[in-house]
Structures are given as structure tokens and as C-alpha cells.
Amino acid sequence: MSEFGKELERRKISAQTINLASIPTIPDNSALLVIAGPAVPLMAGEIELIKDYIKKGGNLLVLTDPDNKQLTFLLKQLGVNQLEGTIVDNNTKLYGVNNPSFVLANEYFEHPIIKGFKTITLFPVVAALEIDKASDYQAEALISSAKLSWTETGPIEGEIKFADNNNEKQGPHTFAYALTRKFLGKPQQRIVVVGDGDFLSNAYIGNVGNLDMSLRMVNWLIHDDRFIDIPARMATDKSLQLTQTSIAVMGFGFLLGLPLLFIGAGFFIWRKRKRR
């Protein structure tokens, strides 16, 4: 997520990595804590630090992933339920994406984070989320998958189809929520939970509207609402997508076409000189 950190630095937002196992408490001057899909279980002391931070009204950005059990304690505290399986949508082929576990989102709900945002966002490998009715937070949906999507609980390989007898649920599915809670004498606590921990990674942050969406979330979370609707400027995606036919034509041109052209030009020059 180094590119995301650089983009924050350009906007005078200092992003630092902290080791919860080596500090007694999360610093009081932290405007936002980001927890991005931990791959290993957190220790008891780390969990208590996070719980204490939330109880005190700290702002939080939580990025989870399908089948990630490391954040179950945190989602439970926030009143968020993560559904089993991975959101898939075969309609992504219409956009040239052959991996059905990639969610191309253009279904947004009304919220200050989304206001004026009309760009597609790309989320690779996404978990569907639901709000517990007993949650202490006021929850507002942010982003959802398409109507023809579903939560796939089996392997995502070959041709996959929806199976309503396998704990799979038909979409659309919300996978990003904004949570708020009021504290006496303190600013409103703001939390965003997203069912994907990769859309901010270096591999995907430059795709379509991912950077804009991430900066909108951060600005809202740290109460910089005036900067939410300012679009990000970032170099366009430098990757070049080529079809197999294009690759074959280019390979033929460089390996055979150019050498034959040079040989022909050399032969022509030789013949012309010989006649003189």
C-alpha cells in the first residue's frame, strides 16, 4: 500500500505504520486507524488496544477479505456481519475482465463520501457485508455489487453458477458501509468497513476510480469534509493490454518482418551499386 501512503503524503496527511505489539496504546494524535486484512491472528493485547481505541471514539478504516477470520472480533464489536463466500459477477466480461471474482462497482448509495462520484471502481475478491440490527452504530450503505451477482462458496474456477442450496445468496450485495456514533463532548466517531483489502494496494489503486474513492473515504473519516469532492490527480494506468492476435502480429513483425525488410533494402542497395 506504499502508493496509497504517498498519495496521502502529497495531501499533507502523514501515514505511519504502527506495531500494536510494541506500544502501550494507540497515539492520541491519531486521526484515523487503518486495519487492512491481517493474514495472521492478532494477539490478545493487540485486540484490547483496538477495542479501547474504538470505545474512546477513534475513527477507523477496516478492510477485510472473504473468509478472513482475523477480524471477526472487530466486526462483531461494530455490528457488522460478513457473509460466507466471495462475491462473483460473470457480467464483468462485458468490461473485458475475465475473472468473475473482480467486482466492477457502479452502484453507489447517497452519502457524503459518494456525493458527485460517478466513476467505476474495481474491487478484486470481495466479501458481502450485512449490518446487525442490534448494532450501536448508525450504518449507511456505500457500495453494492450488481443485481446478477451472488456469493460463491465453492472454488472460483471454470464455469460457475449460482446454487441456492449451498448457502449462496443472490445479489445485489452491499460490501462497504459507513458507521457513525455520537459521543458527548467529542466529534462524531466515523468508521468505514469494506469487504476487500486489495483495492488500495499498489496493484489496483491506479485503476479507474479506486484512488478517488480511497481519498474520499479518508477525508470523510478524518473530518476533512471540504476535500471529499476534490478529484485526485494520478498518472494513468501504464499497463498495456494486448490480445493474443496483437502479440502474434508484433512477434512476427519483429522476428521476421524487420529482418526481411533490412535484407531486402541491403540487396536493393547492393544491386544498384553493382550496376554503376
PDB file of C-alpha atoms in Angstrom:
ATOM      1  CA  MET A   1       0.000   0.000   0.000  1.00  0.00           C
ATOM      2  CA  SER A   2       3.009   2.282  -0.397  1.00  0.00           C
ATOM      3  CA  GLU A   3       1.451   4.200  -3.328  1.00  0.00           C
ATOM      4  CA  PHE A   4      -1.608   4.939  -1.206  1.00  0.00           C
ATOM      5  CA  GLY A   5       0.690   6.257   1.532  1.00  0.00           C
ATOM      6  CA  LYS A   6       2.471   8.510  -0.983  1.00  0.00           C
ATOM      7  CA  GLU A   7      -0.846   9.929  -2.182  1.00  0.00           C
ATOM      8  CA  LEU A   8      -1.775  10.747   1.411  1.00  0.00           C
ATOM      9  CA  GLU A   9       1.599  12.429   1.969  1.00  0.00           C
ATOM     10  CA  ARG A  10       1.003  14.633  -1.092  1.00  0.00           C
ATOM     11  CA  ARG A  11      -2.139  15.843   0.644  1.00  0.00           C
ATOM     12  CA  LYS A  12      -0.297  16.604   3.897  1.00  0.00           C
ATOM     13  CA  ILE A  13      -1.704  13.509   5.614  1.00  0.00           C
ATOM     14  CA  SER A  14       1.051  11.639   7.430  1.00  0.00           C
ATOM     15  CA  ALA A  15       0.637   7.860   7.168  1.00  0.00           C
ATOM     16  CA  GLN A  16       2.690   5.772   9.599  1.00  0.00           C
ATOM     17  CA  THR A  17       2.917   2.066  10.346  1.00  0.00           C
ATOM     18  CA  ILE A  18       2.479   1.099  13.983  1.00  0.00           C
ATOM     19  CA  ASN A  19       3.258  -2.182  15.705  1.00  0.00           C
ATOM     20  CA  LEU A  20       0.424  -2.852  18.136  1.00  0.00           C
ATOM     21  CA  ALA A  21       2.556  -5.433  19.913  1.00  0.00           C
ATOM     22  CA  SER A  22       5.182  -2.870  20.949  1.00  0.00           C
ATOM     23  CA  ILE A  23       3.129   0.155  22.052  1.00  0.00           C
ATOM     24  CA  PRO A  24       1.060   0.623  25.237  1.00  0.00           C
ATOM     25  CA  THR A  25      -1.723   2.474  23.451  1.00  0.00           C
ATOM     26  CA  ILE A  26      -2.629   3.911  20.064  1.00  0.00           C
ATOM     27  CA  PRO A  27      -1.306   7.521  19.967  1.00  0.00           C
ATOM     28  CA  ASP A  28      -3.865  10.160  20.973  1.00  0.00           C
ATOM     29  CA  ASN A  29      -2.968  12.334  17.971  1.00  0.00           C
ATOM     30  CA  SER A  30      -4.055   9.611  15.520  1.00  0.00           C
ATOM     31  CA  ALA A  31      -6.893  10.925  13.362  1.00  0.00           C
ATOM     32  CA  LEU A  32      -7.519   7.513  11.815  1.00  0.00           C
ATOM     33  CA  LEU A  33      -6.524   3.885  12.315  1.00  0.00           C
ATOM     34  CA  VAL A  34      -6.400   1.656   9.218  1.00  0.00           C
ATOM     35  CA  ILE A  35      -6.602  -2.119   9.629  1.00  0.00           C
ATOM     36  CA  ALA A  36      -6.110  -3.877   6.293  1.00  0.00           C
ATOM     37  CA  GLY A  37      -6.884  -7.605   6.176  1.00  0.00           C
ATOM     38  CA  PRO A  38      -4.376  -9.130   8.637  1.00  0.00           C
ATOM     39  CA  ALA A  39      -3.177 -12.537   7.475  1.00  0.00           C
ATOM     40  CA  VAL A  40      -2.399 -13.878  10.967  1.00  0.00           C
ATOM     41  CA  PRO A  41      -4.439 -13.782  14.202  1.00  0.00           C
ATOM     42  CA  LEU A  42      -3.940 -10.710  16.370  1.00  0.00           C
ATOM     43  CA  MET A  43      -2.646 -11.235  19.881  1.00  0.00           C
ATOM     44  CA  ALA A  44      -4.869 -10.606  22.885  1.00  0.00           C
ATOM     45  CA  GLY A  45      -3.008  -7.396  23.752  1.00  0.00           C
ATOM     46  CA  GLU A  46      -3.399  -6.043  20.215  1.00  0.00           C
ATOM     47  CA  ILE A  47      -7.120  -6.794  20.245  1.00  0.00           C
ATOM     48  CA  GLU A  48      -7.551  -4.925  23.540  1.00  0.00           C
ATOM     49  CA  LEU A  49      -5.718  -1.878  22.130  1.00  0.00           C
ATOM     50  CA  ILE A  50      -8.079  -1.762  19.152  1.00  0.00           C
ATOM     51  CA  LYS A  51     -11.178  -2.245  21.320  1.00  0.00           C
ATOM     52  CA  ASP A  52     -10.042   0.524  23.657  1.00  0.00           C
ATOM     53  CA  TYR A  53      -9.377   2.845  20.698  1.00  0.00           C
ATOM     54  CA  ILE A  54     -12.911   2.270  19.413  1.00  0.00           C
ATOM     55  CA  LYS A  55     -14.506   2.722  22.817  1.00  0.00           C
ATOM     56  CA  LYS A  56     -12.825   6.124  23.097  1.00  0.00           C
ATOM     57  CA  GLY A  57     -14.363   7.230  19.791  1.00  0.00           C
ATOM     58  CA  GLY A  58     -11.442   6.692  17.435  1.00  0.00           C
ATOM     59  CA  ASN A  59     -12.037   6.769  13.676  1.00  0.00           C
ATOM     60  CA  LEU A  60     -11.388   3.551  11.825  1.00  0.00           C
ATOM     61  CA  LEU A  61     -10.999   2.160   8.281  1.00  0.00           C
ATOM     62  CA  VAL A  62     -11.432  -1.623   8.224  1.00  0.00           C
ATOM     63  CA  LEU A  63     -10.532  -3.627   5.117  1.00  0.00           C
ATOM     64  CA  THR A  64     -11.440  -7.301   5.308  1.00  0.00           C
ATOM     65  CA  ASP A  65     -11.466 -10.150   2.786  1.00  0.00           C
ATOM     66  CA  PRO A  66     -13.581 -13.225   2.034  1.00  0.00           C
ATOM     67  CA  ASP A  67     -13.084 -15.977   4.616  1.00  0.00           C
ATOM     68  CA  ASN A  68     -10.825 -13.743   6.718  1.00  0.00           C
ATOM     69  CA  LYS A  69     -11.457 -14.775  10.321  1.00  0.00           C
ATOM     70  CA  GLN A  70      -8.830 -12.498  11.863  1.00  0.00           C
ATOM     71  CA  LEU A  71     -11.228  -9.546  12.140  1.00  0.00           C
ATOM     72  CA  THR A  72     -14.289 -11.408  13.421  1.00  0.00           C
ATOM     73  CA  PHE A  73     -13.915  -9.842  16.873  1.00  0.00           C
ATOM     74  CA  LEU A  74     -13.774  -6.351  15.384  1.00  0.00           C
ATOM     75  CA  LEU A  75     -16.711  -6.761  13.008  1.00  0.00           C
ATOM     76  CA  LYS A  76     -18.768  -8.180  15.874  1.00  0.00           C
ATOM     77  CA  GLN A  77     -17.969  -5.135  18.019  1.00  0.00           C
ATOM     78  CA  LEU A  78     -19.060  -2.856  15.176  1.00  0.00           C
ATOM     79  CA  GLY A  79     -22.244  -4.813  14.477  1.00  0.00           C
ATOM     80  CA  VAL A  80     -21.181  -5.933  11.005  1.00  0.00           C
ATOM     81  CA  ASN A  81     -21.700  -9.470   9.702  1.00  0.00           C
ATOM     82  CA  GLN A  82     -19.535 -10.883   6.928  1.00  0.00           C
ATOM     83  CA  LEU A  83     -21.354 -13.328   4.656  1.00  0.00           C
ATOM     84  CA  GLU A  84     -19.813 -16.622   3.655  1.00  0.00           C
ATOM     85  CA  GLY A  85     -18.161 -16.830   0.246  1.00  0.00           C
ATOM     86  CA  THR A  86     -16.891 -14.399  -2.380  1.00  0.00           C
ATOM     87  CA  ILE A  87     -18.995 -12.032  -4.456  1.00  0.00           C
ATOM     88  CA  VAL A  88     -18.850 -13.037  -8.131  1.00  0.00           C
ATOM     89  CA  ASP A  89     -20.378 -11.464 -11.209  1.00  0.00           C
ATOM     90  CA  ASN A  90     -19.985 -13.013 -14.645  1.00  0.00           C
ATOM     91  CA  ASN A  91     -21.095  -9.725 -16.211  1.00  0.00           C
ATOM     92  CA  THR A  92     -17.595  -8.357 -15.643  1.00  0.00           C
ATOM     93  CA  LYS A  93     -16.753  -9.974 -19.002  1.00  0.00           C
ATOM     94  CA  LEU A  94     -18.661  -7.123 -20.616  1.00  0.00           C
ATOM     95  CA  TYR A  95     -15.901  -4.803 -19.364  1.00  0.00           C
ATOM     96  CA  GLY A  96     -13.092  -7.065 -20.565  1.00  0.00           C
ATOM     97  CA  VAL A  97     -12.452  -8.631 -17.128  1.00  0.00           C
ATOM     98  CA  ASN A  98     -12.330 -12.437 -17.308  1.00  0.00           C
ATOM     99  CA  ASN A  99     -12.078 -13.019 -13.543  1.00  0.00           C
ATOM    100  CA  PRO A 100     -15.597 -13.220 -12.031  1.00  0.00           C
ATOM    101  CA  SER A 101     -14.257 -12.534  -8.529  1.00  0.00           C
ATOM    102  CA  PHE A 102     -13.445  -8.971  -9.619  1.00  0.00           C
ATOM    103  CA  VAL A 103     -16.336  -6.649  -8.799  1.00  0.00           C
ATOM    104  CA  LEU A 104     -16.724  -3.588 -11.007  1.00  0.00           C
ATOM    105  CA  ALA A 105     -18.867  -1.287  -8.907  1.00  0.00           C
ATOM    106  CA  ASN A 106     -21.040   1.471 -10.233  1.00  0.00           C
ATOM    107  CA  GLU A 107     -23.902   1.067  -7.769  1.00  0.00           C
ATOM    108  CA  TYR A 108     -23.441   3.718  -5.091  1.00  0.00           C
ATOM    109  CA  PHE A 109     -25.722   4.944  -2.313  1.00  0.00           C
ATOM    110  CA  GLU A 110     -26.308   8.514  -1.197  1.00  0.00           C
ATOM    111  CA  HIS A 111     -23.654   9.539   1.310  1.00  0.00           C
ATOM    112  CA  PRO A 112     -21.175  12.441   1.674  1.00  0.00           C
ATOM    113  CA  ILE A 113     -18.350  10.088   0.620  1.00  0.00           C
ATOM    114  CA  ILE A 114     -20.087   9.293  -2.674  1.00  0.00           C
ATOM    115  CA  LYS A 115     -21.519  12.737  -3.449  1.00  0.00           C
ATOM    116  CA  GLY A 116     -20.671  13.699  -7.040  1.00  0.00           C
ATOM    117  CA  PHE A 117     -18.763  10.429  -7.624  1.00  0.00           C
ATOM    118  CA  LYS A 118     -19.673   8.809 -10.954  1.00  0.00           C
ATOM    119  CA  THR A 119     -16.626   6.682 -11.745  1.00  0.00           C
ATOM    120  CA  ILE A 120     -16.442   2.873 -11.781  1.00  0.00           C
ATOM    121  CA  THR A 121     -14.331   1.297  -9.030  1.00  0.00           C
ATOM    122  CA  LEU A 122     -12.569  -2.068  -9.167  1.00  0.00           C
ATOM    123  CA  PHE A 123     -12.593  -4.454  -6.205  1.00  0.00           C
ATOM    124  CA  PRO A 124     -10.735  -7.782  -6.539  1.00  0.00           C
ATOM    125  CA  VAL A 125     -12.059 -10.633  -4.335  1.00  0.00           C
ATOM    126  CA  VAL A 126     -14.840  -9.095  -2.250  1.00  0.00           C
ATOM    127  CA  ALA A 127     -16.842 -10.228   0.785  1.00  0.00           C
ATOM    128  CA  ALA A 128     -20.503  -9.256   1.210  1.00  0.00           C
ATOM    129  CA  LEU A 129     -21.438  -7.456   4.433  1.00  0.00           C
ATOM    130  CA  GLU A 130     -24.633  -7.026   6.444  1.00  0.00           C
ATOM    131  CA  ILE A 131     -25.473  -4.848   9.442  1.00  0.00           C
ATOM    132  CA  ASP A 132     -26.636  -6.397  12.696  1.00  0.00           C
ATOM    133  CA  LYS A 133     -29.914  -4.817  13.812  1.00  0.00           C
ATOM    134  CA  ALA A 134     -28.516  -4.619  17.347  1.00  0.00           C
ATOM    135  CA  SER A 135     -25.521  -2.504  16.248  1.00  0.00           C
ATOM    136  CA  ASP A 136     -24.705   0.560  18.365  1.00  0.00           C
ATOM    137  CA  TYR A 137     -23.849   2.492  15.200  1.00  0.00           C
ATOM    138  CA  GLN A 138     -25.894   4.276  12.602  1.00  0.00           C
ATOM    139  CA  ALA A 139     -24.967   2.413   9.438  1.00  0.00           C
ATOM    140  CA  GLU A 140     -25.263   3.701   5.884  1.00  0.00           C
ATOM    141  CA  ALA A 141     -24.543   1.586   2.807  1.00  0.00           C
ATOM    142  CA  LEU A 142     -21.894   2.918   0.415  1.00  0.00           C
ATOM    143  CA  ILE A 143     -21.273   0.446  -2.421  1.00  0.00           C
ATOM    144  CA  SER A 144     -23.027  -2.650  -3.714  1.00  0.00           C
ATOM    145  CA  SER A 145     -22.491  -5.275  -6.391  1.00  0.00           C
ATOM    146  CA  ALA A 146     -24.724  -5.740  -9.445  1.00  0.00           C
ATOM    147  CA  LYS A 147     -28.120  -7.436  -9.320  1.00  0.00           C
ATOM    148  CA  LEU A 148     -26.859 -10.547 -11.098  1.00  0.00           C
ATOM    149  CA  SER A 149     -24.016 -11.121  -8.632  1.00  0.00           C
ATOM    150  CA  TRP A 150     -24.035 -13.700  -5.843  1.00  0.00           C
ATOM    151  CA  THR A 151     -21.881 -15.031  -3.013  1.00  0.00           C
ATOM    152  CA  GLU A 152     -19.963 -18.026  -4.358  1.00  0.00           C
ATOM    153  CA  THR A 153     -18.993 -20.516  -1.631  1.00  0.00           C
ATOM    154  CA  GLY A 154     -17.256 -23.013  -3.900  1.00  0.00           C
ATOM    155  CA  PRO A 155     -13.984 -22.795  -5.833  1.00  0.00           C
ATOM    156  CA  ILE A 156     -13.918 -19.943  -8.342  1.00  0.00           C
ATOM    157  CA  GLU A 157     -12.646 -21.809 -11.361  1.00  0.00           C
ATOM    158  CA  GLY A 158     -14.061 -22.916 -14.673  1.00  0.00           C
ATOM    159  CA  GLU A 159     -17.750 -22.162 -15.287  1.00  0.00           C
ATOM    160  CA  ILE A 160     -19.515 -21.220 -12.055  1.00  0.00           C
ATOM    161  CA  LYS A 161     -23.235 -20.882 -11.454  1.00  0.00           C
ATOM    162  CA  PHE A 162     -25.450 -19.726  -8.598  1.00  0.00           C
ATOM    163  CA  ALA A 163     -26.588 -22.576  -6.308  1.00  0.00           C
ATOM    164  CA  ASP A 164     -29.261 -21.591  -3.782  1.00  0.00           C
ATOM    165  CA  ASN A 165     -28.793 -24.868  -1.888  1.00  0.00           C
ATOM    166  CA  ASN A 166     -25.174 -24.162  -0.956  1.00  0.00           C
ATOM    167  CA  ASN A 167     -25.510 -21.167   1.419  1.00  0.00           C
ATOM    168  CA  GLU A 168     -25.082 -18.878  -1.577  1.00  0.00           C
ATOM    169  CA  LYS A 169     -27.118 -15.677  -1.708  1.00  0.00           C
ATOM    170  CA  GLN A 170     -28.253 -13.822  -4.787  1.00  0.00           C
ATOM    171  CA  GLY A 171     -27.192 -10.172  -5.148  1.00  0.00           C
ATOM    172  CA  PRO A 172     -27.040  -7.296  -5.155  1.00  0.00           C
ATOM    173  CA  HIS A 173     -24.807  -7.294  -2.078  1.00  0.00           C
ATOM    174  CA  THR A 174     -23.547  -4.323  -0.123  1.00  0.00           C
ATOM    175  CA  PHE A 175     -19.827  -4.613   0.650  1.00  0.00           C
ATOM    176  CA  ALA A 176     -18.991  -1.175   2.060  1.00  0.00           C
ATOM    177  CA  TYR A 177     -20.642   0.626   4.978  1.00  0.00           C
ATOM    178  CA  ALA A 178     -20.123   3.921   6.776  1.00  0.00           C
ATOM    179  CA  LEU A 179     -20.788   3.792  10.531  1.00  0.00           C
ATOM    180  CA  THR A 180     -21.235   6.754  12.842  1.00  0.00           C
ATOM    181  CA  ARG A 181     -21.736   7.195  16.580  1.00  0.00           C
ATOM    182  CA  LYS A 182     -22.078  10.280  18.758  1.00  0.00           C
ATOM    183  CA  PHE A 183     -20.004  10.936  21.872  1.00  0.00           C
ATOM    184  CA  LEU A 184     -20.684  13.647  24.433  1.00  0.00           C
ATOM    185  CA  GLY A 185     -18.166  16.440  24.083  1.00  0.00           C
ATOM    186  CA  LYS A 186     -16.343  14.709  21.214  1.00  0.00           C
ATOM    187  CA  PRO A 187     -16.516  14.803  17.409  1.00  0.00           C
ATOM    188  CA  GLN A 188     -18.685  12.207  15.733  1.00  0.00           C
ATOM    189  CA  GLN A 189     -16.983   8.819  15.537  1.00  0.00           C
ATOM    190  CA  ARG A 190     -16.653   7.686  11.929  1.00  0.00           C
ATOM    191  CA  ILE A 191     -15.889   4.175  10.691  1.00  0.00           C
ATOM    192  CA  VAL A 192     -15.806   2.665   7.191  1.00  0.00           C
ATOM    193  CA  VAL A 193     -15.845  -1.094   6.632  1.00  0.00           C
ATOM    194  CA  VAL A 194     -15.037  -2.517   3.176  1.00  0.00           C
ATOM    195  CA  GLY A 195     -15.193  -6.201   2.247  1.00  0.00           C
ATOM    196  CA  ASP A 196     -11.991  -6.014   0.202  1.00  0.00           C
ATOM    197  CA  GLY A 197      -8.451  -5.366   1.397  1.00  0.00           C
ATOM    198  CA  ASP A 198      -6.802  -5.142  -2.035  1.00  0.00           C
ATOM    199  CA  PHE A 199      -8.419  -2.212  -3.812  1.00  0.00           C
ATOM    200  CA  LEU A 200      -5.943   0.186  -2.112  1.00  0.00           C
ATOM    201  CA  SER A 201      -2.895  -1.946  -2.910  1.00  0.00           C
ATOM    202  CA  ASN A 202      -0.254  -0.782  -5.385  1.00  0.00           C
ATOM    203  CA  ALA A 203      -1.609  -3.223  -7.993  1.00  0.00           C
ATOM    204  CA  TYR A 204      -5.099  -1.713  -8.109  1.00  0.00           C
ATOM    205  CA  ILE A 205      -5.114   1.808  -6.680  1.00  0.00           C
ATOM    206  CA  GLY A 206      -4.367   3.302 -10.101  1.00  0.00           C
ATOM    207  CA  ASN A 207      -7.327   1.554 -11.734  1.00  0.00           C
ATOM    208  CA  VAL A 208     -10.408   3.595 -12.698  1.00  0.00           C
ATOM    209  CA  GLY A 209     -11.768   5.423  -9.610  1.00  0.00           C
ATOM    210  CA  ASN A 210     -10.014   3.483  -6.824  1.00  0.00           C
ATOM    211  CA  LEU A 211      -7.714   6.304  -5.745  1.00  0.00           C
ATOM    212  CA  ASP A 212     -10.529   8.843  -5.731  1.00  0.00           C
ATOM    213  CA  MET A 213     -12.724   6.531  -3.679  1.00  0.00           C
ATOM    214  CA  SER A 214      -9.984   5.822  -1.137  1.00  0.00           C
ATOM    215  CA  LEU A 215      -9.192   9.523  -0.655  1.00  0.00           C
ATOM    216  CA  ARG A 216     -12.879  10.316  -0.257  1.00  0.00           C
ATOM    217  CA  MET A 217     -13.120   7.712   2.494  1.00  0.00           C
ATOM    218  CA  VAL A 218     -10.051   9.031   4.295  1.00  0.00           C
ATOM    219  CA  ASN A 219     -11.131  12.692   4.083  1.00  0.00           C
ATOM    220  CA  TRP A 220     -14.537  11.821   5.488  1.00  0.00           C
ATOM    221  CA  LEU A 221     -13.059   9.679   8.242  1.00  0.00           C
ATOM    222  CA  ILE A 222     -10.691  12.418   9.441  1.00  0.00           C
ATOM    223  CA  HIS A 223     -13.480  15.037   9.233  1.00  0.00           C
ATOM    224  CA  ASP A 224     -11.946  16.906   6.271  1.00  0.00           C
ATOM    225  CA  ASP A 225     -15.318  17.025   4.546  1.00  0.00           C
ATOM    226  CA  ARG A 226     -14.392  20.058   2.433  1.00  0.00           C
ATOM    227  CA  PHE A 227     -11.821  17.995   0.481  1.00  0.00           C
ATOM    228  CA  ILE A 228     -14.049  14.992  -0.219  1.00  0.00           C
ATOM    229  CA  ASP A 229     -15.231  16.109  -3.660  1.00  0.00           C
ATOM    230  CA  ILE A 230     -11.793  17.175  -4.946  1.00  0.00           C
ATOM    231  CA  PRO A 231     -10.721  14.655  -7.624  1.00  0.00           C
ATOM    232  CA  ALA A 232      -7.319  13.030  -7.332  1.00  0.00           C
ATOM    233  CA  ARG A 233      -4.684  13.513  -9.997  1.00  0.00           C
ATOM    234  CA  MET A 234      -2.648  10.448 -10.720  1.00  0.00           C
ATOM    235  CA  ALA A 235      -0.766   9.124 -13.695  1.00  0.00           C
ATOM    236  CA  THR A 236      -2.949   6.970 -15.906  1.00  0.00           C
ATOM    237  CA  ASP A 237      -2.549   3.215 -15.787  1.00  0.00           C
ATOM    238  CA  LYS A 238       0.730   2.385 -17.519  1.00  0.00           C
ATOM    239  CA  SER A 239      -0.113  -1.248 -18.218  1.00  0.00           C
ATOM    240  CA  LEU A 240      -0.739  -2.253 -21.838  1.00  0.00           C
ATOM    241  CA  GLN A 241      -3.346  -4.928 -22.516  1.00  0.00           C
ATOM    242  CA  LEU A 242      -2.804  -6.852 -25.760  1.00  0.00           C
ATOM    243  CA  THR A 243      -4.806  -9.656 -27.366  1.00  0.00           C
ATOM    244  CA  GLN A 244      -3.109 -12.891 -28.456  1.00  0.00           C
ATOM    245  CA  THR A 245      -3.548 -11.832 -32.084  1.00  0.00           C
ATOM    246  CA  SER A 246      -1.797  -8.498 -31.444  1.00  0.00           C
ATOM    247  CA  ILE A 247       1.066 -10.260 -29.669  1.00  0.00           C
ATOM    248  CA  ALA A 248       1.430 -12.722 -32.573  1.00  0.00           C
ATOM    249  CA  VAL A 249       1.462  -9.919 -35.172  1.00  0.00           C
ATOM    250  CA  MET A 250       4.061  -7.920 -33.222  1.00  0.00           C
ATOM    251  CA  GLY A 251       6.209 -11.015 -32.694  1.00  0.00           C
ATOM    252  CA  PHE A 252       6.068 -11.877 -36.408  1.00  0.00           C
ATOM    253  CA  GLY A 253       6.930  -8.308 -37.311  1.00  0.00           C
ATOM    254  CA  PHE A 254       9.984  -8.067 -35.050  1.00  0.00           C
ATOM    255  CA  LEU A 255      11.315 -11.600 -35.632  1.00  0.00           C
ATOM    256  CA  LEU A 256      10.671 -11.929 -39.376  1.00  0.00           C
ATOM    257  CA  GLY A 257       9.266  -8.733 -40.856  1.00  0.00           C
ATOM    258  CA  LEU A 258      12.056  -6.334 -39.852  1.00  0.00           C
ATOM    259  CA  PRO A 259      14.958  -8.697 -40.701  1.00  0.00           C
ATOM    260  CA  LEU A 260      13.434  -9.388 -44.153  1.00  0.00           C
ATOM    261  CA  LEU A 261      12.956  -5.660 -44.677  1.00  0.00           C
ATOM    262  CA  PHE A 262      16.618  -4.940 -43.852  1.00  0.00           C
ATOM    263  CA  ILE A 263      17.804  -7.819 -46.058  1.00  0.00           C
ATOM    264  CA  GLY A 264      15.667  -6.554 -48.935  1.00  0.00           C
ATOM    265  CA  ALA A 265      16.942  -2.997 -48.519  1.00  0.00           C
ATOM    266  CA  GLY A 266      20.542  -4.239 -48.424  1.00  0.00           C
ATOM    267  CA  PHE A 267      20.039  -6.329 -51.560  1.00  0.00           C
ATOM    268  CA  PHE A 268      18.468  -3.362 -53.373  1.00  0.00           C
ATOM    269  CA  ILE A 269      21.392  -1.081 -52.459  1.00  0.00           C
ATOM    270  CA  TRP A 270      23.915  -3.767 -53.483  1.00  0.00           C
ATOM    271  CA  ARG A 271      22.262  -4.275 -56.876  1.00  0.00           C
ATOM    272  CA  LYS A 272      22.097  -0.545 -57.509  1.00  0.00           C
ATOM    273  CA  ARG A 273      25.787  -0.067 -56.739  1.00  0.00           C
ATOM    274  CA  LYS A 274      26.758  -3.082 -58.841  1.00  0.00           C
ATOM    275  CA  ARG A 275      25.079  -1.636 -61.927  1.00  0.00           C
ATOM    276  CA  ARG A 276      27.151   1.530 -61.611  1.00  0.00           C
TER     277      ARG A 276
END
